[in-house]
Amino acid sequence: MSTYVVTGAASGIGLVTTEILTGRGHRVLGVDLAGSDIDADLSTAAGRASMVEDVRERTDGRIDAIIACAGLSSPTVATVRVNYYGAIATLEGLRPLLAGSPAPRAVAVASMASLFPPDEELLSLLLDGTEDDAVARAAELAADERAGQIYGTSKRGLALWVRRQAATPEWAGAGIPLNAVAPGIIETPMVTDLIATDEAKAALLQTVPMPLNGIAKPEVVGNLIAWLTGEENTHLCGQVVFVDGGSDAVLRGAST
Ligand code: NAD
């Protein structure tokens, strides 16, 4: 039995992943704003720090896997705080607790929206600037028609952070495969309004083509995360795995 920490565990992909893991006999400590094991607001520094402390206390400082799943899709600064800084604080804050595990693993949940053109200024602030400066840039975007770029840029940043970190001494050097998943459209509360009618669904699939089997259930992502964080994954490292019914293949084609 392994001990997992799953953020965003009260709903959608995080909830279903938790159910898959507990169904296999693992222990899962869920983290969410409310309705899971540990209440924490990952949009704030205080919430991130209290989450790490709570996990440490409840596990005697020893866990086996981190799944940073909590996220928002609203075109607001909170999305930058949770999707990028909250996810990184989760991964970095909990990484020392993996040290005693025989098979430590970590996964971040990015998105196929990371393929959309980012706001380059926000992206470079995420990767090399401060949270305050990135949030200030996101506030500028949120004020006009560029607001829609916030979500995809936050996920592009997270995916690139995983690429940059995975092969470092702190992750691969410490025996920890660090990867990301990039889901397409997944049937969860996050997209309920977007897929409420057949017309809305068809319009969404114009922007996010999913030629293989269309919109997916959260189990599809949960099963992939379970494999990436399981003992079998000894060498998959630094990958952003698109689980998107072919969106990536359509949108990027054969160019990369
Ligand atoms: P969801 O809304 O069902 O679940 C997201 C969870 O994150 C919620 O329980 C929410 O309370 C939690 N959360 C939000 N802000 C938080 C905060 N400040 N602190 C702690 N927890 C917070 O949505 P979902 O679809 O299950 O999303 C899970 C992840 O998958 C997200 O990162 C999302 O961006 C990503 N994703 C979803 C889709 C999709 O189509 N549903 C596609 C690509 C990526």
PDB file of N, CA and C in Angstrom, residues 15 26 32 61 64 74 79 81 83 91 100 127 137-138 144 147-148 154 164 186 199 232 244-245 253:
ATOM      1  N   LEU A  15     -11.212  13.563  -7.709  1.00  0.00           N
ATOM      2  CA  LEU A  15     -12.094  12.655  -6.961  1.00  0.00           C
ATOM      3  C   LEU A  15     -12.046  11.253  -7.555  1.00  0.00           C
ATOM      4  N   HIS A  26      -4.753   1.609  -1.842  1.00  0.00           N
ATOM      5  CA  HIS A  26      -3.820   2.644  -1.403  1.00  0.00           C
ATOM      6  C   HIS A  26      -4.493   3.613  -0.435  1.00  0.00           C
ATOM      7  N   ASP A  32      -8.406  19.853  -0.648  1.00  0.00           N
ATOM      8  CA  ASP A  32      -9.286  20.718  -1.451  1.00  0.00           C
ATOM      9  C   ASP A  32      -9.721  21.897  -0.577  1.00  0.00           C
ATOM     10  N   GLY A  61       5.528  12.370   7.955  1.00  0.00           N
ATOM     11  CA  GLY A  61       6.538  12.883   7.026  1.00  0.00           C
ATOM     12  C   GLY A  61       6.961  11.924   5.942  1.00  0.00           C
ATOM     13  N   ASP A  64       4.310   8.535  -0.717  1.00  0.00           N
ATOM     14  CA  ASP A  64       4.870   7.852  -1.889  1.00  0.00           C
ATOM     15  C   ASP A  64       4.596   8.582  -3.208  1.00  0.00           C
ATOM     16  N   SER A  74     -11.467  29.615 -14.686  1.00  0.00           N
ATOM     17  CA  SER A  74     -12.025  30.961 -14.862  1.00  0.00           C
ATOM     18  C   SER A  74     -10.952  31.911 -15.408  1.00  0.00           C
ATOM     19  N   THR A  79      -6.831  31.828 -11.232  1.00  0.00           N
ATOM     20  CA  THR A  79      -6.436  30.676 -12.054  1.00  0.00           C
ATOM     21  C   THR A  79      -4.916  30.557 -12.143  1.00  0.00           C
ATOM     22  N   ARG A  81      -2.860  31.723  -9.850  1.00  0.00           N
ATOM     23  CA  ARG A  81      -2.387  31.381  -8.495  1.00  0.00           C
ATOM     24  C   ARG A  81      -2.549  29.889  -8.205  1.00  0.00           C
ATOM     25  N   ASN A  83      -3.449  27.235 -10.569  1.00  0.00           N
ATOM     26  CA  ASN A  83      -2.986  26.274 -11.595  1.00  0.00           C
ATOM     27  C   ASN A  83      -1.460  26.217 -11.690  1.00  0.00           C
ATOM     28  N   LEU A  91       4.009  20.421  -5.395  1.00  0.00           N
ATOM     29  CA  LEU A  91       5.061  19.480  -5.808  1.00  0.00           C
ATOM     30  C   LEU A  91       6.353  19.741  -5.041  1.00  0.00           C
ATOM     31  N   GLY A 100      11.591   8.966   1.804  1.00  0.00           N
ATOM     32  CA  GLY A 100      11.665   7.621   2.385  1.00  0.00           C
ATOM     33  C   GLY A 100      10.937   6.567   1.573  1.00  0.00           C
ATOM     34  N   LEU A 127       7.579  31.568 -15.753  1.00  0.00           N
ATOM     35  CA  LEU A 127       8.772  30.711 -15.746  1.00  0.00           C
ATOM     36  C   LEU A 127       9.957  31.367 -15.050  1.00  0.00           C
ATOM     37  N   ARG A 137       0.240  40.836 -14.371  1.00  0.00           N
ATOM     38  CA  ARG A 137       0.027  40.668 -15.814  1.00  0.00           C
ATOM     39  C   ARG A 137      -1.320  39.970 -16.071  1.00  0.00           C
ATOM     40  N   ALA A 138      -1.629  38.958 -15.268  1.00  0.00           N
ATOM     41  CA  ALA A 138      -2.907  38.253 -15.440  1.00  0.00           C
ATOM     42  C   ALA A 138      -4.082  39.212 -15.192  1.00  0.00           C
ATOM     43  N   ASP A 144      -9.674  42.498 -20.245  1.00  0.00           N
ATOM     44  CA  ASP A 144     -10.169  42.682 -21.618  1.00  0.00           C
ATOM     45  C   ASP A 144     -10.304  41.345 -22.353  1.00  0.00           C
ATOM     46  N   ALA A 147      -8.549  37.804 -21.735  1.00  0.00           N
ATOM     47  CA  ALA A 147      -8.761  37.006 -20.511  1.00  0.00           C
ATOM     48  C   ALA A 147      -8.736  35.500 -20.799  1.00  0.00           C
ATOM     49  N   GLY A 148      -9.228  35.122 -21.973  1.00  0.00           N
ATOM     50  CA  GLY A 148      -9.296  33.705 -22.326  1.00  0.00           C
ATOM     51  C   GLY A 148      -7.928  33.046 -22.439  1.00  0.00           C
ATOM     52  N   SER A 154      -1.473  29.452 -18.100  1.00  0.00           N
ATOM     53  CA  SER A 154      -1.107  28.858 -16.797  1.00  0.00           C
ATOM     54  C   SER A 154      -0.733  27.384 -16.974  1.00  0.00           C
ATOM     55  N   ARG A 164      11.266  21.399 -17.393  1.00  0.00           N
ATOM     56  CA  ARG A 164      12.520  21.953 -16.871  1.00  0.00           C
ATOM     57  C   ARG A 164      13.020  21.213 -15.633  1.00  0.00           C
ATOM     58  N   ILE A 186     -12.901  16.817 -20.539  1.00  0.00           N
ATOM     59  CA  ILE A 186     -13.256  15.725 -19.635  1.00  0.00           C
ATOM     60  C   ILE A 186     -14.553  16.103 -18.924  1.00  0.00           C
ATOM     61  N   GLU A 199     -25.505  21.603 -29.049  1.00  0.00           N
ATOM     62  CA  GLU A 199     -24.937  22.719 -29.831  1.00  0.00           C
ATOM     63  C   GLU A 199     -23.645  23.205 -29.166  1.00  0.00           C
ATOM     64  N   GLU A 232       5.117   0.546 -11.537  1.00  0.00           N
ATOM     65  CA  GLU A 232       5.542   0.128 -12.882  1.00  0.00           C
ATOM     66  C   GLU A 232       6.261   1.240 -13.631  1.00  0.00           C
ATOM     67  N   ASP A 244      -6.298  13.086 -24.833  1.00  0.00           N
ATOM     68  CA  ASP A 244      -7.154  14.113 -25.419  1.00  0.00           C
ATOM     69  C   ASP A 244      -7.889  13.644 -26.669  1.00  0.00           C
ATOM     70  N   GLY A 245      -7.983  12.344 -26.880  1.00  0.00           N
ATOM     71  CA  GLY A 245      -8.701  11.854 -28.053  1.00  0.00           C
ATOM     72  C   GLY A 245      -8.128  12.359 -29.363  1.00  0.00           C
ATOM     73  N   GLY A 253      -0.293  18.646 -35.326  1.00  0.00           N
ATOM     74  CA  GLY A 253      -0.005  17.895 -36.536  1.00  0.00           C
ATOM     75  C   GLY A 253       1.356  17.239 -36.461  1.00  0.00           C
TER      76      GLY A 253
END
